[in-house]
Amino acid sequence: MTVDLFVTAIVGLAVLLFLLFLRNPYFLKDVSFAVTALHVAIRMNRFKKQKPFYSILDCFLDKASRQGHKTFIVFEDRSYTYSQADKESNKMARALSTHAHLKRGDTVALFLGNEPQFVWTWLALAKLGCTASLLNYNIRSKSLLHCFSCCEAKMLVAGADLQGAVEEVLPTLSQQGVRVFILSEDCNVEGIESLSDKVQQASDQPLSPQLRANVQMNSPALYIYTSGTTGLPKAAVINHERLWMSSFLLSFAGVHASDIIYIYLPLYHSAGFLMGLCGAIEKGLTVVLRRKFSASHFWSDCRRYNVTVIQYIGEIMRYLCNTPKKDNDRDHKVRLAVGNGIRADTWTEFLQRFGDIRICECYGATEGNCGFVNYVGKIGAIGKEHFLQKMGYPYVLIRYDTEKEEPVKDSRGFCIKVPRGETGLLVSKIGKRTPFIGYAKNKQQTEKKKLRDVFVKGDLYFNSGDLLKIDNEGFVFFQDRIGDTFRWKGENVATTEVADYLLMVDCIEEVNVYGVKVPGHEGRIGMAALKLKENIDFDSKATYQQVKRYLPTYARPRFIRIKENLSVTGTFKQIKAKLAEEGFNPAVIRDPLYYLEDNEGYIPMTEEIFKSIAEGRIRL
Ligand SMILES: *[C@@H]1O[C@H](CO)[C@@H](O)[C@H](O)[C@H]1NC(C)=O
Ligand SMILES: *[C@@H]1O[C@H](CO)[C@@H](O)[C@H](O)[C@H]1NC(C)=O
């Protein structure tokens, strides 16, 4: 009798599931997403209550004791087990605490490329109860100093290969009493101390958990730099809650403990560090770490190390598709790619060429309080809405005026929600469960990312700065980015920062920097409209020297347009949208145009160059 009832119930349930499946082809994936979400929510809840606080470091230490012999990091010709990594970071922590007299709560800036020492140093700082600030290793001089001072770091740890860049700013750092350590065995520059020799002599015995007893869920775990969508680079405060949430993204993407992940994206960004490295620790994965991306080594690395999961940004997927076809293109074990910004055409081409790899697009800003995951693999979408997510993270798309660069208001002065299928600005409610922590020591920029009185008086939203579209099935599509930054090669470029450097060139009177779209490329490439000083010619050489000296490659304006006047709005805001739309076609634009040729400098733009770019013969 009871068995019959049981069978009936099972059959009934199966029929119900089948009917739901017919109505919604994504039903099973929706359910699986919900299960992961609930699982994560339960774990987060437990972490919040646990005393003493359970951080990602504790998770790493658990892995080191439970699976000490498992390979944690493979780098070039070496590999390190979880247990070795633990010991290496103990030595680093002891060296730092003895020679740099670090106290808990101190902030230390890391200026390092992707290498195992990056990981040891971060773990060491966590063991000492200190916070790491992850500097972008492409930045130099003024920008480097600016970023360094954002989070009041007491100390700088730099990679041996970056000594030159450190020496450039050393006088200022010394003046501020900052201790500078370099990861080499000796250093004869006054003011820079060697660290590797001290690490070698240090003991690898564990450090007392007492040292980090002050760390709580809402303590800063890291500072990660972002241009956000406005102004100069800012240090986004990543607290432990945020770090945990980001590290669960790999679970949402369907990564298993037996996977091997390939990390070549810079560890100073949230994709490589939070989602990649911290995600790997959370799951106990093996990480194949690479100094930087190489299209020619990508698949051979994946084959050699049995990589099963890769991370990507859209540009990388296109570079991979642009490499010459090979017979062994499908000979690899990669089953999943997690990342952001792949275009629909590249996506299709990638699958056709490299085989059955599940691509999981994710969307979210380093400092944002809202994100999406395209867990069903719908080509072209950056995410799919899920009712659980909507309950936990209230977000809305609001109507936005791209000419005036502000949200459209109704007669009562409130924002207007766009109907499904229309493009709008993503804003997400700031609340207890969805906080916006903001930027270190930068109240003004933190405030700038907040929108008040959006739908009712007194409400508060985070302004993502991104224009999105959500279709009838709940798929989310990226449309554009607004504000003072644009994205190129996976990096945010702050237009104001580029403009500041250009204004230092003698011949330049006024500057307007913006991003322009290039056929076949993700994001926007840098362009600057210049107004020259009266009766002075454009000094292409000086301009090139300046951008080369101060700006990383991705931020250098690729095109320059000389204008008699730069138009401003009534409130003297520069008008970028119109210039960006006009682009860089010399057949259309009457003003003098220049093109930045690699390793050459600014040369006059020609229709020939324009054609080559449009047809993909010149790669930008
Ligand atoms: C990769 O997998 C193959 C077959 O499973 C195995 O023989 C080989 O040792 C693995 N390579 C590495 C680097 O683990
Ligand atoms: C440019 O601006 C100056 C000062 O505002 C004005 O005198 C001049 O007529 C303008 N030139 C053009 C071509 O608009």
Tab-separated table of N, CA and C in Angstrom, residues 256-391:
chain	number	residue	atom	x	y	z
A	256	HIS	N	34.295	21.021	-10.406
A	256	HIS	CA	34.422	19.961	-9.395
A	256	HIS	C	35.806	19.974	-8.778
A	257	ALA	N	35.919	19.309	-7.631
A	257	ALA	CA	37.205	19.269	-6.919
A	257	ALA	C	38.306	18.628	-7.754
A	258	SER	N	37.943	17.776	-8.695
A	258	SER	CA	38.973	17.091	-9.479
A	258	SER	C	39.445	17.912	-10.677
A	259	ASP	N	38.847	19.071	-10.897
A	259	ASP	CA	39.228	19.889	-12.044
A	259	ASP	C	40.615	20.508	-11.874
A	260	ILE	N	41.220	20.833	-13.012
A	260	ILE	CA	42.503	21.546	-13.016
A	260	ILE	C	42.267	22.863	-13.748
A	261	ILE	N	42.533	23.963	-13.060
A	261	ILE	CA	42.204	25.270	-13.634
A	261	ILE	C	43.462	25.985	-14.110
A	262	TYR	N	43.329	26.671	-15.240
A	262	TYR	CA	44.447	27.379	-15.864
A	262	TYR	C	44.271	28.868	-15.578
A	263	ILE	N	45.202	29.455	-14.825
A	263	ILE	CA	45.082	30.888	-14.506
A	263	ILE	C	46.222	31.650	-15.159
A	264	TYR	N	45.874	32.453	-16.134
A	264	TYR	CA	46.864	33.299	-16.797
A	264	TYR	C	46.428	34.762	-16.723
A	265	LEU	N	45.166	34.990	-16.357
A	265	LEU	CA	44.702	36.366	-16.187
A	265	LEU	C	45.444	36.943	-14.985
A	266	PRO	N	45.704	38.263	-14.996
A	266	PRO	CA	46.506	38.829	-13.902
A	266	PRO	C	45.861	38.608	-12.534
A	267	LEU	N	46.701	38.268	-11.575
A	267	LEU	CA	46.195	38.036	-10.223
A	267	LEU	C	45.815	39.334	-9.513
A	268	TYR	N	46.162	40.473	-10.089
A	268	TYR	CA	45.770	41.726	-9.433
A	268	TYR	C	44.328	42.117	-9.752
A	269	HIS	N	43.674	41.368	-10.631
A	269	HIS	CA	42.271	41.654	-10.948
A	269	HIS	C	41.364	40.670	-10.223
A	270	SER	N	40.092	41.032	-10.120
A	270	SER	CA	39.202	40.130	-9.396
A	270	SER	C	38.951	38.823	-10.145
A	271	ALA	N	38.976	38.837	-11.480
A	271	ALA	CA	38.722	37.585	-12.207
A	271	ALA	C	39.774	36.543	-11.848
A	272	GLY	N	41.042	36.911	-11.972
A	272	GLY	CA	42.122	35.964	-11.698
A	272	GLY	C	42.232	35.636	-10.222
A	273	PHE	N	42.133	36.644	-9.373
A	273	PHE	CA	42.378	36.414	-7.955
A	273	PHE	C	41.172	35.832	-7.222
A	274	LEU	N	40.053	36.527	-7.284
A	274	LEU	CA	38.901	36.100	-6.473
A	274	LEU	C	38.252	34.850	-7.038
A	275	MET	N	37.871	34.964	-8.306
A	275	MET	CA	37.153	33.850	-8.905
A	275	MET	C	38.109	32.691	-9.178
A	276	GLY	N	39.301	32.993	-9.730
A	276	GLY	CA	40.251	31.949	-10.094
A	276	GLY	C	40.945	31.346	-8.881
A	277	LEU	N	41.835	32.128	-8.260
A	277	LEU	CA	42.658	31.582	-7.183
A	277	LEU	C	41.836	31.226	-5.937
A	278	CYS	N	41.019	32.177	-5.461
A	278	CYS	CA	40.244	31.887	-4.249
A	278	CYS	C	39.206	30.794	-4.527
A	279	GLY	N	38.624	30.817	-5.736
A	279	GLY	CA	37.685	29.767	-6.118
A	279	GLY	C	38.375	28.403	-6.097
A	280	ALA	N	39.621	28.375	-6.580
A	280	ALA	CA	40.375	27.121	-6.617
A	280	ALA	C	40.644	26.613	-5.203
A	281	ILE	N	40.972	27.523	-4.295
A	281	ILE	CA	41.229	27.122	-2.903
A	281	ILE	C	39.939	26.588	-2.278
A	282	GLU	N	38.848	27.281	-2.534
A	282	GLU	CA	37.570	26.867	-1.959
A	282	GLU	C	37.231	25.431	-2.377
A	283	LYS	N	37.546	25.093	-3.634
A	283	LYS	CA	37.230	23.747	-4.125
A	283	LYS	C	38.395	22.778	-3.948
A	284	GLY	N	39.559	23.288	-3.601
A	284	GLY	CA	40.739	22.420	-3.446
A	284	GLY	C	41.317	21.947	-4.766
A	285	LEU	N	41.319	22.811	-5.767
A	285	LEU	CA	41.761	22.437	-7.112
A	285	LEU	C	43.272	22.525	-7.271
A	286	THR	N	43.740	21.988	-8.388
A	286	THR	CA	45.103	22.233	-8.847
A	286	THR	C	45.045	23.427	-9.795
A	287	VAL	N	45.980	24.367	-9.586
A	287	VAL	CA	46.027	25.574	-10.409
A	287	VAL	C	47.262	25.520	-11.294
A	288	VAL	N	47.066	25.679	-12.601
A	288	VAL	CA	48.210	25.847	-13.493
A	288	VAL	C	48.348	27.351	-13.702
A	289	LEU	N	49.420	27.902	-13.137
A	289	LEU	CA	49.597	29.357	-13.148
A	289	LEU	C	50.555	29.732	-14.263
A	290	ARG	N	50.196	30.769	-15.015
A	290	ARG	CA	51.078	31.225	-16.078
A	290	ARG	C	51.337	32.716	-15.926
A	291	ARG	N	52.573	33.116	-16.262
A	291	ARG	CA	52.958	34.512	-16.096
A	291	ARG	C	52.020	35.433	-16.859
A	292	LYS	N	51.818	35.138	-18.126
A	292	LYS	CA	50.817	35.887	-18.875
A	292	LYS	C	50.300	35.059	-20.044
A	293	PHE	N	49.252	35.556	-20.653
A	293	PHE	CA	48.624	34.828	-21.745
A	293	PHE	C	49.560	34.695	-22.943
A	294	SER	N	49.552	33.528	-23.536
A	294	SER	CA	50.276	33.342	-24.787
A	294	SER	C	49.404	32.487	-25.694
A	295	ALA	N	49.025	33.054	-26.842
A	295	ALA	CA	48.135	32.324	-27.757
A	295	ALA	C	48.816	31.060	-28.259
A	296	SER	N	50.135	31.147	-28.493
A	296	SER	CA	50.812	29.990	-29.080
A	296	SER	C	51.035	28.869	-28.057
A	297	HIS	N	51.068	29.203	-26.756
A	297	HIS	CA	51.285	28.164	-25.754
A	297	HIS	C	49.998	27.673	-25.106
A	298	PHE	N	48.890	28.363	-25.393
A	298	PHE	CA	47.665	28.113	-24.655
A	298	PHE	C	47.267	26.641	-24.662
A	299	TRP	N	47.073	26.092	-25.864
A	299	TRP	CA	46.570	24.709	-25.925
A	299	TRP	C	47.641	23.700	-25.562
A	300	SER	N	48.915	24.023	-25.854
A	300	SER	CA	49.945	23.047	-25.464
A	300	SER	C	50.048	22.982	-23.940
A	301	ASP	N	49.875	24.124	-23.275
A	301	ASP	CA	49.823	24.115	-21.803
A	301	ASP	C	48.650	23.261	-21.314
A	302	CYS	N	47.489	23.474	-21.932
A	302	CYS	CA	46.294	22.735	-21.500
A	302	CYS	C	46.514	21.235	-21.665
A	303	ARG	N	47.150	20.846	-22.758
A	303	ARG	CA	47.416	19.414	-22.979
A	303	ARG	C	48.442	18.909	-21.979
A	304	ARG	N	49.510	19.655	-21.824
A	304	ARG	CA	50.624	19.208	-20.992
A	304	ARG	C	50.185	19.004	-19.541
A	305	TYR	N	49.323	19.899	-19.046
A	305	TYR	CA	48.960	19.849	-17.624
A	305	TYR	C	47.569	19.276	-17.380
A	306	ASN	N	46.951	18.731	-18.414
A	306	ASN	CA	45.604	18.158	-18.289
A	306	ASN	C	44.574	19.166	-17.749
A	307	VAL	N	44.660	20.402	-18.240
A	307	VAL	CA	43.731	21.441	-17.788
A	307	VAL	C	42.301	21.093	-18.193
A	308	THR	N	41.362	21.274	-17.269
A	308	THR	CA	39.952	20.999	-17.582
A	308	THR	C	39.085	22.260	-17.542
A	309	VAL	N	39.554	23.296	-16.829
A	309	VAL	CA	38.776	24.532	-16.739
A	309	VAL	C	39.671	25.713	-17.100
A	310	ILE	N	39.189	26.587	-17.977
A	310	ILE	CA	39.949	27.801	-18.291
A	310	ILE	C	39.114	29.026	-17.934
A	311	GLN	N	39.817	30.120	-17.671
A	311	GLN	CA	39.135	31.399	-17.491
A	311	GLN	C	39.381	32.203	-18.753
A	312	TYR	N	38.514	33.142	-19.027
A	312	TYR	CA	38.748	33.952	-20.227
A	312	TYR	C	38.199	35.351	-20.056
A	313	ILE	N	38.677	36.236	-20.930
A	313	ILE	CA	37.956	37.475	-21.232
A	313	ILE	C	37.730	37.400	-22.734
A	314	GLY	N	36.768	38.175	-23.238
A	314	GLY	CA	36.356	38.050	-24.637
A	314	GLY	C	37.518	38.128	-25.621
A	315	GLU	N	38.423	39.070	-25.365
A	315	GLU	CA	39.550	39.283	-26.276
A	315	GLU	C	40.365	38.004	-26.460
A	316	ILE	N	40.595	37.308	-25.344
A	316	ILE	CA	41.423	36.106	-25.382
A	316	ILE	C	40.788	35.046	-26.287
A	317	MET	N	39.471	34.908	-26.187
A	317	MET	CA	38.794	33.902	-26.999
A	317	MET	C	38.953	34.255	-28.483
A	318	ARG	N	38.929	35.545	-28.790
A	318	ARG	CA	39.104	35.950	-30.181
A	318	ARG	C	40.541	35.689	-30.640
A	319	TYR	N	41.512	35.999	-29.778
A	319	TYR	CA	42.907	35.711	-30.153
A	319	TYR	C	43.070	34.228	-30.448
A	320	LEU	N	42.459	33.391	-29.610
A	320	LEU	CA	42.594	31.948	-29.806
A	320	LEU	C	41.985	31.535	-31.144
A	321	CYS	N	40.835	32.136	-31.468
A	321	CYS	CA	40.188	31.812	-32.742
A	321	CYS	C	41.015	32.319	-33.922
A	322	ASN	N	41.809	33.391	-33.700
A	322	ASN	CA	42.594	33.969	-34.787
A	322	ASN	C	43.905	33.234	-35.049
A	323	THR	N	44.281	32.283	-34.186
A	323	THR	CA	45.528	31.557	-34.432
A	323	THR	C	45.307	30.589	-35.596
A	324	PRO	N	46.385	30.246	-36.316
A	324	PRO	CA	46.222	29.326	-37.455
A	324	PRO	C	45.633	27.988	-36.990
A	325	LYS	N	44.720	27.449	-37.792
A	325	LYS	CA	44.078	26.172	-37.441
A	325	LYS	C	45.120	25.052	-37.382
A	326	LYS	N	44.892	24.109	-36.452
A	326	LYS	CA	45.815	22.978	-36.338
A	326	LYS	C	45.017	21.689	-36.253
A	327	ASP	N	45.667	20.577	-36.598
A	327	ASP	CA	44.977	19.282	-36.558
A	327	ASP	C	44.578	18.899	-35.138
A	328	ASN	N	45.392	19.331	-34.178
A	328	ASN	CA	45.116	18.902	-32.805
A	328	ASN	C	44.309	19.929	-32.004
A	329	ASP	N	43.580	20.798	-32.709
A	329	ASP	CA	42.791	21.827	-32.026
A	329	ASP	C	41.817	21.267	-30.994
A	330	ARG	N	41.334	20.046	-31.258
A	330	ARG	CA	40.347	19.476	-30.327
A	330	ARG	C	40.973	18.464	-29.375
A	331	ASP	N	42.272	18.370	-29.436
A	331	ASP	CA	42.962	17.406	-28.578
A	331	ASP	C	43.327	18.086	-27.253
A	332	HIS	N	42.403	18.030	-26.301
A	332	HIS	CA	42.629	18.625	-24.984
A	332	HIS	C	41.526	18.132	-24.059
A	333	LYS	N	41.646	18.436	-22.766
A	333	LYS	CA	40.631	17.967	-21.815
A	333	LYS	C	39.787	19.102	-21.269
A	334	VAL	N	39.910	20.294	-21.866
A	334	VAL	CA	39.156	21.439	-21.360
A	334	VAL	C	37.670	21.199	-21.573
A	335	ARG	N	36.882	21.289	-20.507
A	335	ARG	CA	35.449	21.031	-20.620
A	335	ARG	C	34.630	22.263	-20.288
A	336	LEU	N	35.284	23.253	-19.653
A	336	LEU	CA	34.531	24.404	-19.181
A	336	LEU	C	35.382	25.664	-19.281
A	337	ALA	N	34.756	26.747	-19.751
A	337	ALA	CA	35.430	28.042	-19.803
A	337	ALA	C	34.564	29.025	-19.043
A	338	VAL	N	35.156	29.701	-18.068
A	338	VAL	CA	34.399	30.639	-17.246
A	338	VAL	C	34.975	32.021	-17.449
A	339	GLY	N	34.133	32.992	-17.732
A	339	GLY	CA	34.693	34.318	-17.930
A	339	GLY	C	33.661	35.340	-18.298
A	340	ASN	N	34.115	36.318	-19.061
A	340	ASN	CA	33.280	37.467	-19.278
A	340	ASN	C	33.645	38.157	-20.586
A	341	GLY	N	32.616	38.562	-21.325
A	341	GLY	CA	32.829	39.454	-22.469
A	341	GLY	C	33.075	38.781	-23.805
A	342	ILE	N	32.679	37.519	-23.967
A	342	ILE	CA	32.852	36.878	-25.276
A	342	ILE	C	31.692	37.295	-26.177
A	343	ARG	N	32.010	37.648	-27.419
A	343	ARG	CA	30.949	38.050	-28.333
A	343	ARG	C	30.319	36.817	-28.961
A	344	ALA	N	29.061	36.969	-29.400
A	344	ALA	CA	28.315	35.807	-29.900
A	344	ALA	C	29.043	35.129	-31.065
A	345	ASP	N	29.614	35.928	-31.997
A	345	ASP	CA	30.248	35.293	-33.154
A	345	ASP	C	31.509	34.520	-32.754
A	346	THR	N	32.287	35.083	-31.814
A	346	THR	CA	33.490	34.384	-31.343
A	346	THR	C	33.092	33.101	-30.616
A	347	TRP	N	32.032	33.195	-29.853
A	347	TRP	CA	31.530	32.053	-29.075
A	347	TRP	C	31.249	30.868	-30.012
A	348	THR	N	30.477	31.145	-31.063
A	348	THR	CA	30.120	30.094	-32.019
A	348	THR	C	31.373	29.520	-32.675
A	349	GLU	N	32.258	30.418	-33.096
A	349	GLU	CA	33.467	29.982	-33.786
A	349	GLU	C	34.342	29.137	-32.844
A	350	PHE	N	34.431	29.578	-31.595
A	350	PHE	CA	35.254	28.886	-30.606
A	350	PHE	C	34.777	27.443	-30.423
A	351	LEU	N	33.459	27.279	-30.309
A	351	LEU	CA	32.902	25.936	-30.104
A	351	LEU	C	33.137	25.056	-31.324
A	352	GLN	N	32.931	25.640	-32.518
A	352	GLN	CA	33.126	24.871	-33.741
A	352	GLN	C	34.565	24.396	-33.862
A	353	ARG	N	35.461	25.273	-33.450
A	353	ARG	CA	36.871	24.979	-33.665
A	353	ARG	C	37.478	24.093	-32.571
A	354	PHE	N	37.158	24.404	-31.305
A	354	PHE	CA	37.872	23.719	-30.215
A	354	PHE	C	37.039	22.637	-29.532
A	355	GLY	N	35.836	22.402	-30.043
A	355	GLY	CA	35.063	21.270	-29.554
A	355	GLY	C	34.110	21.604	-28.429
A	356	ASP	N	33.658	20.558	-27.783
A	356	ASP	CA	32.560	20.643	-26.847
A	356	ASP	C	32.998	21.220	-25.503
A	357	ILE	N	33.112	22.531	-25.433
A	357	ILE	CA	33.509	23.183	-24.184
A	357	ILE	C	32.319	24.016	-23.719
A	358	ARG	N	31.930	23.845	-22.472
A	358	ARG	CA	30.813	24.634	-21.974
A	358	ARG	C	31.329	26.024	-21.633
A	359	ILE	N	30.678	27.045	-22.155
A	359	ILE	CA	31.126	28.406	-21.876
A	359	ILE	C	30.162	29.029	-20.882
A	360	CYS	N	30.697	29.490	-19.774
A	360	CYS	CA	29.858	30.057	-18.730
A	360	CYS	C	30.220	31.524	-18.552
A	361	GLU	N	29.379	32.386	-19.111
A	361	GLU	CA	29.615	33.821	-18.996
A	361	GLU	C	29.137	34.304	-17.628
A	362	CYS	N	29.928	35.177	-17.014
A	362	CYS	CA	29.535	35.774	-15.740
A	362	CYS	C	29.642	37.277	-15.875
A	363	TYR	N	28.801	37.974	-15.174
A	363	TYR	CA	28.872	39.426	-15.193
A	363	TYR	C	28.896	39.950	-13.770
A	364	GLY	N	29.758	40.923	-13.522
A	364	GLY	CA	29.784	41.548	-12.201
A	364	GLY	C	30.968	42.482	-12.125
A	365	ALA	N	30.840	43.567	-11.363
A	365	ALA	CA	31.962	44.482	-11.199
A	365	ALA	C	32.668	44.129	-9.899
A	366	THR	N	33.986	44.397	-9.850
A	366	THR	CA	34.779	44.119	-8.655
A	366	THR	C	34.113	44.690	-7.406
A	367	GLU	N	33.632	45.929	-7.514
A	367	GLU	CA	33.086	46.596	-6.351
A	367	GLU	C	31.565	46.522	-6.314
A	368	GLY	N	30.971	45.898	-7.338
A	368	GLY	CA	29.517	45.909	-7.466
A	368	GLY	C	28.816	45.028	-6.435
A	369	ASN	N	27.511	45.128	-6.352
A	369	ASN	CA	26.768	44.304	-5.394
A	369	ASN	C	25.754	43.425	-6.104
A	370	CYS	N	26.008	43.150	-7.369
A	370	CYS	CA	25.043	42.399	-8.156
A	370	CYS	C	25.774	41.732	-9.310
A	371	GLY	N	25.361	40.551	-9.685
A	371	GLY	CA	26.001	39.880	-10.801
A	371	GLY	C	25.070	38.888	-11.456
A	372	PHE	N	25.471	38.396	-12.615
A	372	PHE	CA	24.677	37.389	-13.316
A	372	PHE	C	25.582	36.255	-13.765
A	373	VAL	N	25.002	35.066	-13.892
A	373	VAL	CA	25.729	33.931	-14.451
A	373	VAL	C	24.864	33.339	-15.552
A	374	ASN	N	25.462	33.131	-16.715
A	374	ASN	CA	24.735	32.485	-17.803
A	374	ASN	C	24.940	30.985	-17.657
A	375	TYR	N	24.179	30.380	-16.747
A	375	TYR	CA	24.420	28.983	-16.406
A	375	TYR	C	23.838	28.001	-17.406
A	376	VAL	N	23.081	28.490	-18.405
A	376	VAL	CA	22.559	27.554	-19.398
A	376	VAL	C	23.372	27.571	-20.691
A	377	GLY	N	24.339	28.504	-20.811
A	377	GLY	CA	25.185	28.519	-21.992
A	377	GLY	C	24.519	29.086	-23.233
A	378	LYS	N	23.540	29.962	-23.038
A	378	LYS	CA	22.899	30.621	-24.181
A	378	LYS	C	23.917	31.558	-24.853
A	379	ILE	N	24.155	31.339	-26.139
A	379	ILE	CA	25.195	32.103	-26.835
A	379	ILE	C	24.872	33.591	-26.873
A	380	GLY	N	25.816	34.406	-26.451
A	380	GLY	CA	25.682	35.859	-26.520
A	380	GLY	C	25.200	36.501	-25.235
A	381	ALA	N	24.622	35.715	-24.310
A	381	ALA	CA	24.085	36.315	-23.085
A	381	ALA	C	25.157	36.353	-22.002
A	382	ILE	N	25.119	37.405	-21.170
A	382	ILE	CA	26.075	37.488	-20.061
A	382	ILE	C	25.483	36.901	-18.784
A	383	GLY	N	24.219	36.499	-18.855
A	383	GLY	CA	23.625	35.928	-17.657
A	383	GLY	C	22.194	35.535	-17.897
A	384	LYS	N	21.629	34.869	-16.884
A	384	LYS	CA	20.209	34.545	-16.935
A	384	LYS	C	19.624	34.926	-15.583
A	385	GLU	N	18.469	35.530	-15.640
A	385	GLU	CA	17.809	35.893	-14.386
A	385	GLU	C	17.346	34.624	-13.680
A	386	HIS	N	17.342	34.659	-12.381
A	386	HIS	CA	16.816	33.528	-11.630
A	386	HIS	C	16.000	34.095	-10.480
A	387	PHE	N	14.847	33.474	-10.221
A	387	PHE	CA	13.963	34.104	-9.235
A	387	PHE	C	14.605	34.195	-7.852
A	388	LEU	N	15.453	33.216	-7.509
A	388	LEU	CA	16.110	33.264	-6.198
A	388	LEU	C	17.033	34.479	-6.103
A	389	GLN	N	17.731	34.729	-7.220
A	389	GLN	CA	18.652	35.850	-7.254
A	389	GLN	C	17.892	37.166	-7.145
A	390	LYS	N	16.746	37.219	-7.848
A	390	LYS	CA	15.935	38.438	-7.808
A	390	LYS	C	15.458	38.725	-6.390
A	391	MET	N	15.173	37.620	-5.659
A	391	MET	CA	14.722	37.812	-4.285
A	391	MET	C	15.852	38.355	-3.421
